[in-house]
PDB file of C-alpha atoms and ligand atoms in Angstrom:
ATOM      1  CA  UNK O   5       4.625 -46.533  -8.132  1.00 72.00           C
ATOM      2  CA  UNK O   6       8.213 -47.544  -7.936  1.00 77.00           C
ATOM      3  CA  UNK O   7       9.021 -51.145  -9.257  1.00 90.00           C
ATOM      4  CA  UNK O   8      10.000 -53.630  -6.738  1.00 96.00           C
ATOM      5  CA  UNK O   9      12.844 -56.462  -7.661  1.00 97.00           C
ATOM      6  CA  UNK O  10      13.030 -59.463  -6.030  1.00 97.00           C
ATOM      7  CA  UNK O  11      15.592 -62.463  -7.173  1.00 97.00           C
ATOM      8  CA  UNK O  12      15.330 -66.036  -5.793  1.00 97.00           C
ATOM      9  CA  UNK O  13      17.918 -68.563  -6.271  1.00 94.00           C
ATOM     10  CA  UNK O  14      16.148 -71.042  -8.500  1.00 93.00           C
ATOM     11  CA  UNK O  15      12.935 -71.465 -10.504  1.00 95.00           C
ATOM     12  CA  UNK O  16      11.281 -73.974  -7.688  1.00 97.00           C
ATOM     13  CA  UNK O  17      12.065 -70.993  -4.769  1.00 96.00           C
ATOM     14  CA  UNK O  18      10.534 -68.152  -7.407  1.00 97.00           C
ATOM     15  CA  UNK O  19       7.382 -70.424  -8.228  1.00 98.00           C
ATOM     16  CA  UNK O  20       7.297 -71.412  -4.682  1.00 97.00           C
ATOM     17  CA  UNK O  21       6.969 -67.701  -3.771  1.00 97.00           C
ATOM     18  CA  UNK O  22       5.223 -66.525  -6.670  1.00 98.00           C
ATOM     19  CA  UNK O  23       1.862 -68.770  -6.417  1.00 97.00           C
ATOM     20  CA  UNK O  24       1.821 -67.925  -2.392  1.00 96.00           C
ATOM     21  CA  UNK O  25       1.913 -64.140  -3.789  1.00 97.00           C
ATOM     22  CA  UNK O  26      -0.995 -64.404  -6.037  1.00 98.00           C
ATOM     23  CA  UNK O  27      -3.294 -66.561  -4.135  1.00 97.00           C
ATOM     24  CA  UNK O  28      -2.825 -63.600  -1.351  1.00 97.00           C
ATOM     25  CA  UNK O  29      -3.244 -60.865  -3.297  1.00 97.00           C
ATOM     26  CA  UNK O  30      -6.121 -62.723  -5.165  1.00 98.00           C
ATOM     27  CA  UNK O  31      -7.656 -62.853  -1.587  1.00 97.00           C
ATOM     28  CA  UNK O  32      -7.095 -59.485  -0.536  1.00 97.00           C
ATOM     29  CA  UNK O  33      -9.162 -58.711  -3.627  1.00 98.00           C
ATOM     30  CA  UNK O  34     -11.702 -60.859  -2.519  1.00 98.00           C
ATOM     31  CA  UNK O  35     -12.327 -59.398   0.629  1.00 97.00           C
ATOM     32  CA  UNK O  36     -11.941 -55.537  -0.483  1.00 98.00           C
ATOM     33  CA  UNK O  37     -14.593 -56.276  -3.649  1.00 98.00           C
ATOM     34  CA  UNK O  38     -16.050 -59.188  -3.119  1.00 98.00           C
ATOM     35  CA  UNK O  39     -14.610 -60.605  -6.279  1.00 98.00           C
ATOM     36  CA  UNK O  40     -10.856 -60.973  -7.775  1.00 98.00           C
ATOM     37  CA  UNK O  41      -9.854 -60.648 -11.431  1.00 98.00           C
ATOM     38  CA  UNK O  42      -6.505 -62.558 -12.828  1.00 98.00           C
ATOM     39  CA  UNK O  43      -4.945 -62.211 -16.111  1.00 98.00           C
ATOM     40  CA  UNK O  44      -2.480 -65.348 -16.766  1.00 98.00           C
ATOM     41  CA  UNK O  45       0.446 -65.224 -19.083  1.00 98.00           C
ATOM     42  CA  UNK O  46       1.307 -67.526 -21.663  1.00 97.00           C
ATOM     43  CA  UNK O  47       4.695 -69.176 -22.980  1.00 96.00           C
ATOM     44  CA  UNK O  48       6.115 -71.878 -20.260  1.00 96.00           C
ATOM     45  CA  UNK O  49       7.512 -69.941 -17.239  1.00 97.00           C
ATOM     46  CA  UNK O  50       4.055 -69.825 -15.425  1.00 98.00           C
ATOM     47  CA  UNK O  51       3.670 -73.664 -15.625  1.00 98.00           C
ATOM     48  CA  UNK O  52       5.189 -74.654 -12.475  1.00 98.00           C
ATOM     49  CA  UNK O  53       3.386 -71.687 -10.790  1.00 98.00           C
ATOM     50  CA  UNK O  54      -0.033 -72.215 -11.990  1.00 98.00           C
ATOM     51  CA  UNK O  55       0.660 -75.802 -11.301  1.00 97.00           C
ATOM     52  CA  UNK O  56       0.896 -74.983  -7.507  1.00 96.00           C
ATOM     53  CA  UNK O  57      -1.529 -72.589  -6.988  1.00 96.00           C
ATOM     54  CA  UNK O  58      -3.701 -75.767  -8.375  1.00 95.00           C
ATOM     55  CA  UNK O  59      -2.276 -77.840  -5.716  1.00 94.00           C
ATOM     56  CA  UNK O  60      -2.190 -75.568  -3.192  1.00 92.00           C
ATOM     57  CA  UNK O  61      -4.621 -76.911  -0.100  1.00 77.00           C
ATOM     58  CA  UNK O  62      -5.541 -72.985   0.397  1.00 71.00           C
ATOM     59  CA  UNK O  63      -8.866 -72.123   2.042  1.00 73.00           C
ATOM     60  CA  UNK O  64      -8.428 -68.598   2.042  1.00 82.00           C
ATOM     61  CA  UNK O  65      -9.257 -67.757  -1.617  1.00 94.00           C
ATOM     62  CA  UNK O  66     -12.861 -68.312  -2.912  1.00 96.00           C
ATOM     63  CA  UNK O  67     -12.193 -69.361  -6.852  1.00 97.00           C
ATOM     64  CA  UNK O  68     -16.056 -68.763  -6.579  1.00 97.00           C
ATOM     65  CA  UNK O  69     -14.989 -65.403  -6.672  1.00 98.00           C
ATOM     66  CA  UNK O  70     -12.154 -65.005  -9.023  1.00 98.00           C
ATOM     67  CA  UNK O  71     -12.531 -64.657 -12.490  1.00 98.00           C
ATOM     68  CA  UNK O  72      -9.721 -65.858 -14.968  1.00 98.00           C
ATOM     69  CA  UNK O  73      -8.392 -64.057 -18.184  1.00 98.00           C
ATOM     70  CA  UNK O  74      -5.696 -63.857 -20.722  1.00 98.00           C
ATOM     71  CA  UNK O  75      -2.917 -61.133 -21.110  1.00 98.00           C
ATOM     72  CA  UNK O  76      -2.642 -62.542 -24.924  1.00 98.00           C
ATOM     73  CA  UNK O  77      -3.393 -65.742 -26.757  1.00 98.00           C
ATOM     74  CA  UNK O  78      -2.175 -67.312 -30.249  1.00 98.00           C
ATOM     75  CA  UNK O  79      -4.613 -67.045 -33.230  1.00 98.00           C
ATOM     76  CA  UNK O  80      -4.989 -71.066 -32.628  1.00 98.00           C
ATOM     77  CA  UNK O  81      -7.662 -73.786 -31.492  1.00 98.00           C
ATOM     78  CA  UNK O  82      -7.487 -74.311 -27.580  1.00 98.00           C
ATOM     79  CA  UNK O  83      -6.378 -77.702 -27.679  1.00 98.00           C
ATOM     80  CA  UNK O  84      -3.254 -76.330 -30.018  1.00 98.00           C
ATOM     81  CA  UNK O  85      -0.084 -77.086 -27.819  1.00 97.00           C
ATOM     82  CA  UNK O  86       0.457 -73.735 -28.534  1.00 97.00           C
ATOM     83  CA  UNK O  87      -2.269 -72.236 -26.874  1.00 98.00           C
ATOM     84  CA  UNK O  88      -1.874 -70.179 -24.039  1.00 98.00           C
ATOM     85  CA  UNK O  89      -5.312 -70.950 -22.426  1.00 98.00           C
ATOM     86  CA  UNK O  90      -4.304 -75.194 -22.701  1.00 98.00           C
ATOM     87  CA  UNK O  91      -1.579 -74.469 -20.603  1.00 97.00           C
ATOM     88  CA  UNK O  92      -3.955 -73.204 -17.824  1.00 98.00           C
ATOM     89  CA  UNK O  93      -6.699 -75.576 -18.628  1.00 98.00           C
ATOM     90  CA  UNK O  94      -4.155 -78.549 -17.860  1.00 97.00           C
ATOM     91  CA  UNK O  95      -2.437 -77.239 -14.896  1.00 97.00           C
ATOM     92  CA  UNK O  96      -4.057 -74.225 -12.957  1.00 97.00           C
ATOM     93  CA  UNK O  97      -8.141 -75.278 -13.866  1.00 95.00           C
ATOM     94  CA  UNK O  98      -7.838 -78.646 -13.202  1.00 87.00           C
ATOM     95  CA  UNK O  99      -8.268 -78.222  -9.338  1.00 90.00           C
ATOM     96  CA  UNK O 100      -9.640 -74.370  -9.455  1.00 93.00           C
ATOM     97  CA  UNK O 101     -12.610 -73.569 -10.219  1.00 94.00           C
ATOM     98  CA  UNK O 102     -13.341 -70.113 -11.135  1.00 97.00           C
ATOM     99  CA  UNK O 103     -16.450 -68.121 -10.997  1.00 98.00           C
ATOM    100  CA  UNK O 104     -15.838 -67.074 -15.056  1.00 98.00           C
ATOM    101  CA  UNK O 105     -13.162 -68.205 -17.374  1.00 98.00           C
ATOM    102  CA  UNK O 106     -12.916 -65.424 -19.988  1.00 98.00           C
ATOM    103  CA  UNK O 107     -11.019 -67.495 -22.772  1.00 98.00           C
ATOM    104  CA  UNK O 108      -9.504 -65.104 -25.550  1.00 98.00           C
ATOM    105  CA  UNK O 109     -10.823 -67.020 -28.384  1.00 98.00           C
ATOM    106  CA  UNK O 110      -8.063 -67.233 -30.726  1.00 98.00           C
ATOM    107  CA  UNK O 111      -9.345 -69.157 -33.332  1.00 98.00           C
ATOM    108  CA  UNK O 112     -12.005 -66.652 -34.433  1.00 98.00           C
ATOM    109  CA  UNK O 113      -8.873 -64.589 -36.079  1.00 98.00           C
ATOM    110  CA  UNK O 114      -6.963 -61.610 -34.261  1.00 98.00           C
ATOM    111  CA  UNK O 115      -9.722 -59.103 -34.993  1.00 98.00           C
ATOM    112  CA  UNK O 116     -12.960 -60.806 -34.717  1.00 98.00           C
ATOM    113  CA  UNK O 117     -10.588 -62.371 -31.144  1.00 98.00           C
ATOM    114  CA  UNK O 118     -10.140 -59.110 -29.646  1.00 98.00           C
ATOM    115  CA  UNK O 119     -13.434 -57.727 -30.508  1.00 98.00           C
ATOM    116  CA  UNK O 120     -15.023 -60.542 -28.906  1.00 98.00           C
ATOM    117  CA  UNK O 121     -12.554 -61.008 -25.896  1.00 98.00           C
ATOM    118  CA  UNK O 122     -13.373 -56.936 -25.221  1.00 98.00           C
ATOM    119  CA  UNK O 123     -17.413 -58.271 -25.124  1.00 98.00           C
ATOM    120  CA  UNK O 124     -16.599 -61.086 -22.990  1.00 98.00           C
ATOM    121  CA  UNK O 125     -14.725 -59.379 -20.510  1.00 98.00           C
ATOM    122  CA  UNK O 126     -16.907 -56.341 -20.421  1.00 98.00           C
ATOM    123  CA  UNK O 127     -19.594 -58.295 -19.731  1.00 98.00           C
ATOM    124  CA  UNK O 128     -18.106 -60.753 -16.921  1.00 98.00           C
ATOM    125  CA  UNK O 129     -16.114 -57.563 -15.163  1.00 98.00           C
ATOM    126  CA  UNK O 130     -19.134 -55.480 -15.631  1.00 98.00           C
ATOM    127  CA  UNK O 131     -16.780 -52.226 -17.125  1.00 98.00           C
ATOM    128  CA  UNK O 132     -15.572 -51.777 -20.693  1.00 97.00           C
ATOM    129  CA  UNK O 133     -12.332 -50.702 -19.239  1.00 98.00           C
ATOM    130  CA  UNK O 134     -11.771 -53.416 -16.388  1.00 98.00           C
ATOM    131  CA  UNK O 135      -9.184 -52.564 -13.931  1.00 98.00           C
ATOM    132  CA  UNK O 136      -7.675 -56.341 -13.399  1.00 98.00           C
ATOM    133  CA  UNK O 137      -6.466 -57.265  -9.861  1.00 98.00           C
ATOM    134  CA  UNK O 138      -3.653 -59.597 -10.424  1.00 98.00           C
ATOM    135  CA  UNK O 139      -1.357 -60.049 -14.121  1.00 98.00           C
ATOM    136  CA  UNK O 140       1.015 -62.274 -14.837  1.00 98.00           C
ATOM    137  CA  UNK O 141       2.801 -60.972 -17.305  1.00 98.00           C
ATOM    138  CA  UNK O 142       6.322 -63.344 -18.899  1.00 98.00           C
ATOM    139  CA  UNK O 143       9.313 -61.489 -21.074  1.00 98.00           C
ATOM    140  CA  UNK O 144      10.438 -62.400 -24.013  1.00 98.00           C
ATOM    141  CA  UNK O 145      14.296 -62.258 -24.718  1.00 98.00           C
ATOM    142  CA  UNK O 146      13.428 -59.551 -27.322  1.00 98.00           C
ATOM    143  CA  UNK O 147      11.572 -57.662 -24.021  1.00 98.00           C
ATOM    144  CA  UNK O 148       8.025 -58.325 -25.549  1.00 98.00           C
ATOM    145  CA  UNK O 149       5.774 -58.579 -23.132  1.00 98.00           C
ATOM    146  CA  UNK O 150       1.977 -60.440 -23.609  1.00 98.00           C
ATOM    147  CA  UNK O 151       2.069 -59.643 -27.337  1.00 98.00           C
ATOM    148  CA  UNK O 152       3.595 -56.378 -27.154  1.00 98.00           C
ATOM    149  CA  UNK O 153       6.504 -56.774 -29.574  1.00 98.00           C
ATOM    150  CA  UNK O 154       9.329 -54.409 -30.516  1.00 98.00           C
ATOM    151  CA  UNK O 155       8.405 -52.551 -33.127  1.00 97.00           C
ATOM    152  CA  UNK O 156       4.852 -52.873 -33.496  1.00 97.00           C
ATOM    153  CA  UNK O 157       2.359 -50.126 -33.226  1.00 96.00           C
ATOM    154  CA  UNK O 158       0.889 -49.040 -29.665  1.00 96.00           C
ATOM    155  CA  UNK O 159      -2.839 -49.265 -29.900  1.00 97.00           C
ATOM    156  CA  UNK O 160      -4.854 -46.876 -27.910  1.00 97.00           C
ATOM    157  CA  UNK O 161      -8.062 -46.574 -26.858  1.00 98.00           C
ATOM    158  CA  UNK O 162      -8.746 -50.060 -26.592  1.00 98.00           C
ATOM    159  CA  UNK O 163      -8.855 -52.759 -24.091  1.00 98.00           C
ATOM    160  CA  UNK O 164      -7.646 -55.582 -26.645  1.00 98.00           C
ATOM    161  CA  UNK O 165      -6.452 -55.306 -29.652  1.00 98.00           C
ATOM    162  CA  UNK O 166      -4.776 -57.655 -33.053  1.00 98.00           C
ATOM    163  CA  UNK O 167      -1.453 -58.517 -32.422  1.00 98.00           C
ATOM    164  CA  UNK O 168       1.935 -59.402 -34.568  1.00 98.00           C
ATOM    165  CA  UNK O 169       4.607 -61.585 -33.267  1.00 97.00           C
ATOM    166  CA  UNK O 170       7.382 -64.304 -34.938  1.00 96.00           C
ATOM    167  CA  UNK O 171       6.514 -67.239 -36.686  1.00 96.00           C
ATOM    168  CA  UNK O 172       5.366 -69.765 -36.080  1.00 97.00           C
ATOM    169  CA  UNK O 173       2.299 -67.650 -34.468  1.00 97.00           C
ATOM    170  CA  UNK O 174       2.617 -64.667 -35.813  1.00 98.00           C
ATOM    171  CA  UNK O 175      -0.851 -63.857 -35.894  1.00 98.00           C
ATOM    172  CA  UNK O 176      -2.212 -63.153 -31.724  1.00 98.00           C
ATOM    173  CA  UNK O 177      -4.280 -61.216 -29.653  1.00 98.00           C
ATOM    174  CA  UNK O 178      -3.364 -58.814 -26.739  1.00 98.00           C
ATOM    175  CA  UNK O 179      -4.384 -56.681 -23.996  1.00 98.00           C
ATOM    176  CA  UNK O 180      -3.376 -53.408 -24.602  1.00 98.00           C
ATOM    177  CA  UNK O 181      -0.372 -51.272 -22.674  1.00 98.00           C
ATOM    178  CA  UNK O 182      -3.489 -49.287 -21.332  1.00 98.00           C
ATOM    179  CA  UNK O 183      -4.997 -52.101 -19.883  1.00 98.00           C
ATOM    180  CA  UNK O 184      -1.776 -53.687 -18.443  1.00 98.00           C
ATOM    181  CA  UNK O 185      -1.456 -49.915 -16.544  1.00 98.00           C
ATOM    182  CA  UNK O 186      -4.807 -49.901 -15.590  1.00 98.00           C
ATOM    183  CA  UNK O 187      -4.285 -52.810 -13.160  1.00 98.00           C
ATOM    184  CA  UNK O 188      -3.766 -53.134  -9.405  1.00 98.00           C
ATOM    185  CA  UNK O 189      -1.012 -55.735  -9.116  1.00 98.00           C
ATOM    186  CA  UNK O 190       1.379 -56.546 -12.480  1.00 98.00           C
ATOM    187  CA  UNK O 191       3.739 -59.365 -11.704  1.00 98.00           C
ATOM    188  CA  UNK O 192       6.385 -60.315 -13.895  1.00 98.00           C
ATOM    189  CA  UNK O 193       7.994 -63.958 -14.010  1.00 98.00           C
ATOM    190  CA  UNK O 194      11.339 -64.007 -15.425  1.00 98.00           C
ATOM    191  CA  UNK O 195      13.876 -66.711 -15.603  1.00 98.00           C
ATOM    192  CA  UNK O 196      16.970 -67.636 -17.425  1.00 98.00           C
ATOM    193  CA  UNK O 197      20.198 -65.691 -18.618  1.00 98.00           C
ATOM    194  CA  UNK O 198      18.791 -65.412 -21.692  1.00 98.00           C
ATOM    195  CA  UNK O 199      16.338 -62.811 -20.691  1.00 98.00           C
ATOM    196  CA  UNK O 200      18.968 -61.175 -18.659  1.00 98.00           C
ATOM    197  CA  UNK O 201      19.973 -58.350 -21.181  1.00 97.00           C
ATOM    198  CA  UNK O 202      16.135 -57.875 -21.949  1.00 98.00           C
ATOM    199  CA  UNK O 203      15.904 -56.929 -17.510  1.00 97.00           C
ATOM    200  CA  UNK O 204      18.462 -54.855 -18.041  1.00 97.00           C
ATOM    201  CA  UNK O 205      17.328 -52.563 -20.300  1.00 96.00           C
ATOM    202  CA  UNK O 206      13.917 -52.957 -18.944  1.00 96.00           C
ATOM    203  CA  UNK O 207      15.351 -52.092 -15.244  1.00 96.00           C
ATOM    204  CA  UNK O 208      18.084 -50.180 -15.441  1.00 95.00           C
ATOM    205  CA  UNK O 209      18.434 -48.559 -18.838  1.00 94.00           C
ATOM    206  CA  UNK O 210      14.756 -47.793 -20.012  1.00 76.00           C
ATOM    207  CA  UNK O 211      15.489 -48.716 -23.540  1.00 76.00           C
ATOM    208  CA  UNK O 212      12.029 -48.429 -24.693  1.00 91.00           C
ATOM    209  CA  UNK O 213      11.031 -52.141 -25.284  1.00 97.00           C
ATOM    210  CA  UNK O 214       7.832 -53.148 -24.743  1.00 98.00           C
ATOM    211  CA  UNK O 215       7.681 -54.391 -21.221  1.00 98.00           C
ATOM    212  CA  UNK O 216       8.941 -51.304 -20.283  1.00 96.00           C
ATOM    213  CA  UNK O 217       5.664 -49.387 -21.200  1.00 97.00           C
ATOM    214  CA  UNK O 218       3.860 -51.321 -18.547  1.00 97.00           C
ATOM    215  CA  UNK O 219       4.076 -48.963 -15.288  1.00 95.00           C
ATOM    216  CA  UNK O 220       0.947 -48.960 -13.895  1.00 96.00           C
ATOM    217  CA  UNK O 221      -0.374 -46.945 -11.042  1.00 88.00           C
ATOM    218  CA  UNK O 222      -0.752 -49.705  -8.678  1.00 92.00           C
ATOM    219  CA  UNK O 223       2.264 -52.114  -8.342  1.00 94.00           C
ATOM    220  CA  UNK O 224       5.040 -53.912 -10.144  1.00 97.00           C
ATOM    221  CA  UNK O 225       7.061 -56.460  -9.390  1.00 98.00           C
ATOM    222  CA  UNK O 226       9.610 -58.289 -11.041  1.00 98.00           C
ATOM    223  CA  UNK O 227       9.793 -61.842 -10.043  1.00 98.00           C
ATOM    224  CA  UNK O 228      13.670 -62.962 -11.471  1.00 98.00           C
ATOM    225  CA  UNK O 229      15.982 -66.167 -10.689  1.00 97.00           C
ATOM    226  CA  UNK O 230      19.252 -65.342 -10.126  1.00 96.00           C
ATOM    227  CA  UNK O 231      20.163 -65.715 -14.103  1.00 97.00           C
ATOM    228  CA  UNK O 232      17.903 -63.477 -15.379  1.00 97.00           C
ATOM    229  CA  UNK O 233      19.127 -60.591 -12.793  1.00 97.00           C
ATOM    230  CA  UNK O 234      22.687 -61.311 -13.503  1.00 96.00           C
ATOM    231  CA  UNK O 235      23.468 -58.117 -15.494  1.00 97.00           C
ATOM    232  CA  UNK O 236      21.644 -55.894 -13.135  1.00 96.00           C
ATOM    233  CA  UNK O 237      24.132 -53.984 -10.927  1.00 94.00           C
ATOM    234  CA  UNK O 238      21.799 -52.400  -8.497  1.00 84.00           C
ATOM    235  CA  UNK O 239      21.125 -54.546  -5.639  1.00 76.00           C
ATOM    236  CA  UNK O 240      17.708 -56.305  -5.310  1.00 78.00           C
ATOM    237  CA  UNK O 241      14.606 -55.360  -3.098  1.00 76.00           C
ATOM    238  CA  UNK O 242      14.865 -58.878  -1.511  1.00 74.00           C
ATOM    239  CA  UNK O 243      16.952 -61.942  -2.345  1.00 71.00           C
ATOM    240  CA  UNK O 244      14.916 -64.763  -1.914  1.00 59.00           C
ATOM    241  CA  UNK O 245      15.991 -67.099   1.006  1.00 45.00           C
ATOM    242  CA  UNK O 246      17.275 -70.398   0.210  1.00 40.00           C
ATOM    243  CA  UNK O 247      15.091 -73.180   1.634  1.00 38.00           C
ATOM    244  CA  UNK O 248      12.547 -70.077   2.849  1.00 39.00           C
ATOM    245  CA  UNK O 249      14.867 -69.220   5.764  1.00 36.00           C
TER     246      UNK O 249
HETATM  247  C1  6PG M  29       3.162 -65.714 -25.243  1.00 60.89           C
HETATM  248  C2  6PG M  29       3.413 -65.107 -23.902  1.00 60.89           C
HETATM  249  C3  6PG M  29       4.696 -64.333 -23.934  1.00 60.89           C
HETATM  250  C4  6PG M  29       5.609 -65.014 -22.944  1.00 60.89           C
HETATM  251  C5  6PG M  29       7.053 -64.670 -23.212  1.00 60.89           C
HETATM  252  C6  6PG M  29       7.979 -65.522 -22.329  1.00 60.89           C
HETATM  253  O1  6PG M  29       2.011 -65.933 -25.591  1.00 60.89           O
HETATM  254  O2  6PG M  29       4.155 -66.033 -25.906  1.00 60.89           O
HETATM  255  O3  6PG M  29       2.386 -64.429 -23.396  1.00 60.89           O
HETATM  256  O4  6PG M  29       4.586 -62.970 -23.632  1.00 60.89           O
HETATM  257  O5  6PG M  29       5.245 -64.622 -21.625  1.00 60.89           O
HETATM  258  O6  6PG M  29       7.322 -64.950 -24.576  1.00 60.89           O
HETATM  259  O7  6PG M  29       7.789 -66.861 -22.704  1.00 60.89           O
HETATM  260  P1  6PG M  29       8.508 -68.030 -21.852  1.00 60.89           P
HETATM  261  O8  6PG M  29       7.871 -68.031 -20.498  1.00 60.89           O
HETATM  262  O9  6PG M  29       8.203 -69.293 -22.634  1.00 60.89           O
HETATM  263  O10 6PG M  29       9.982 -67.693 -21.800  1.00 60.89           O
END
């Protein structure tokens, strides 16, 4: 499935856009299965998104029927400020209210974590090898992905595994590249210049970093402001419209 671009003109248009896109596709889901599955991301660009799909007065997803997931998490307590699951536990699950929250337990230590986050979401998606509905997926200026870093090993044959990023976390938990591929809808967030290089390669050059190993069969899209496209020099899918014209 080819990858779809789309660039907006400032981080309050793409969040704008972004948290409409989700909630639909998150209802779409919803109606075809009867239930939705989203994977959030981590690091900071998904605050203001998460932050309005919280405040969004939308009636036409059931959070009854969503359940919630990490793509990765930091070997820390949840109420770290590091933690990727506080960071949806103050803005996006303060007003939604989903059927399961699958929390990648980070504490336990990256290999009891990812044995145990493999249980949990078996168990609440009802399929060892759950194909997810909706990821949010962030890039790192190094073109990580989750916590799918350059030069680390690709595990297979697992839905989770023990990760190894930079200080000061080093030690994390991720879903695997065959789990990111195995969903319907990947979106990645991306703002600022200095992830602009990182799209480029990622885009344009295929340089083998690890966002670039997540192609899966249903669809990608690459949510950018204008800063973190500026190096690409093929044209867009869509420009975002100022003001939503
Ligand atoms: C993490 C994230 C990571 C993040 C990127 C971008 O746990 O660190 O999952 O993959 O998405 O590092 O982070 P920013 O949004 O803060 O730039």
């Amino acid at each position: 499935m080819p990858q779809i671009v789309e660039v907006f003109r400032d981080k309050d248009e793409l969040a704008e856009h972004v948290s409409r896109e989700i909630i639909d596709k998150l209802a779409a889901a919803v109606k075809a299965r009867g239930r939705a599955s989203f994977v959030l991301a981590g690091g900071s660009t998904p605050r203001p998104i998460y932050e309005r799909i919280a405040s969004a007065e939308d009636h036409a997803l059931d959070w009854s029927k969503v359940v919630v997931a990490w793509g990765d998490e930091r070997c820390v307590p949840p109420d770290d400020p590091a933690s990727n699951f506080k960071l949806a536990h103050e803005t996006l699950l303060t007003n939604c209210r989903p059927a399961a929250v699958v929390r990648l337990r980070g504490e336990l230590g990256p290999v009891a974590a990812a044995d145990k986050y493999e249980e949990e979401l078996a168990s609440a998606l009802g399929s060892p090898r759950p194909e997810f509905d909706v990821v949010l997926l962030g890039l790192g200026s190094d073109g990580h992905t989750a916590s799918l870093f350059p030069g680390e090993p690709v595990v297979t044959g697992r839905w989770a595994a023990p990760a190894h990023g930079p200080p000061p976390h080093p030690e994390r938990v991720t879903l695997t590249v065959e789990a990111l591929n195995a969903a319907r809808h990947v979106l990645f967030v991306v703002i600022g210049a200095n992830k602009a290089a990182a799209v480029k390669q990622i885009l344009e050059d295929d340089a083998g970093l690890p966002a670039a190993l997540i192609r899966p069969a249903g669809s990608t899209t690459w949510y950018l402001d204008a800063a973190a496209a500026g190096h690409l020099t093929r044209p867009s899918d869509r420009l975002g419209r100022p003001g939503g014209e």
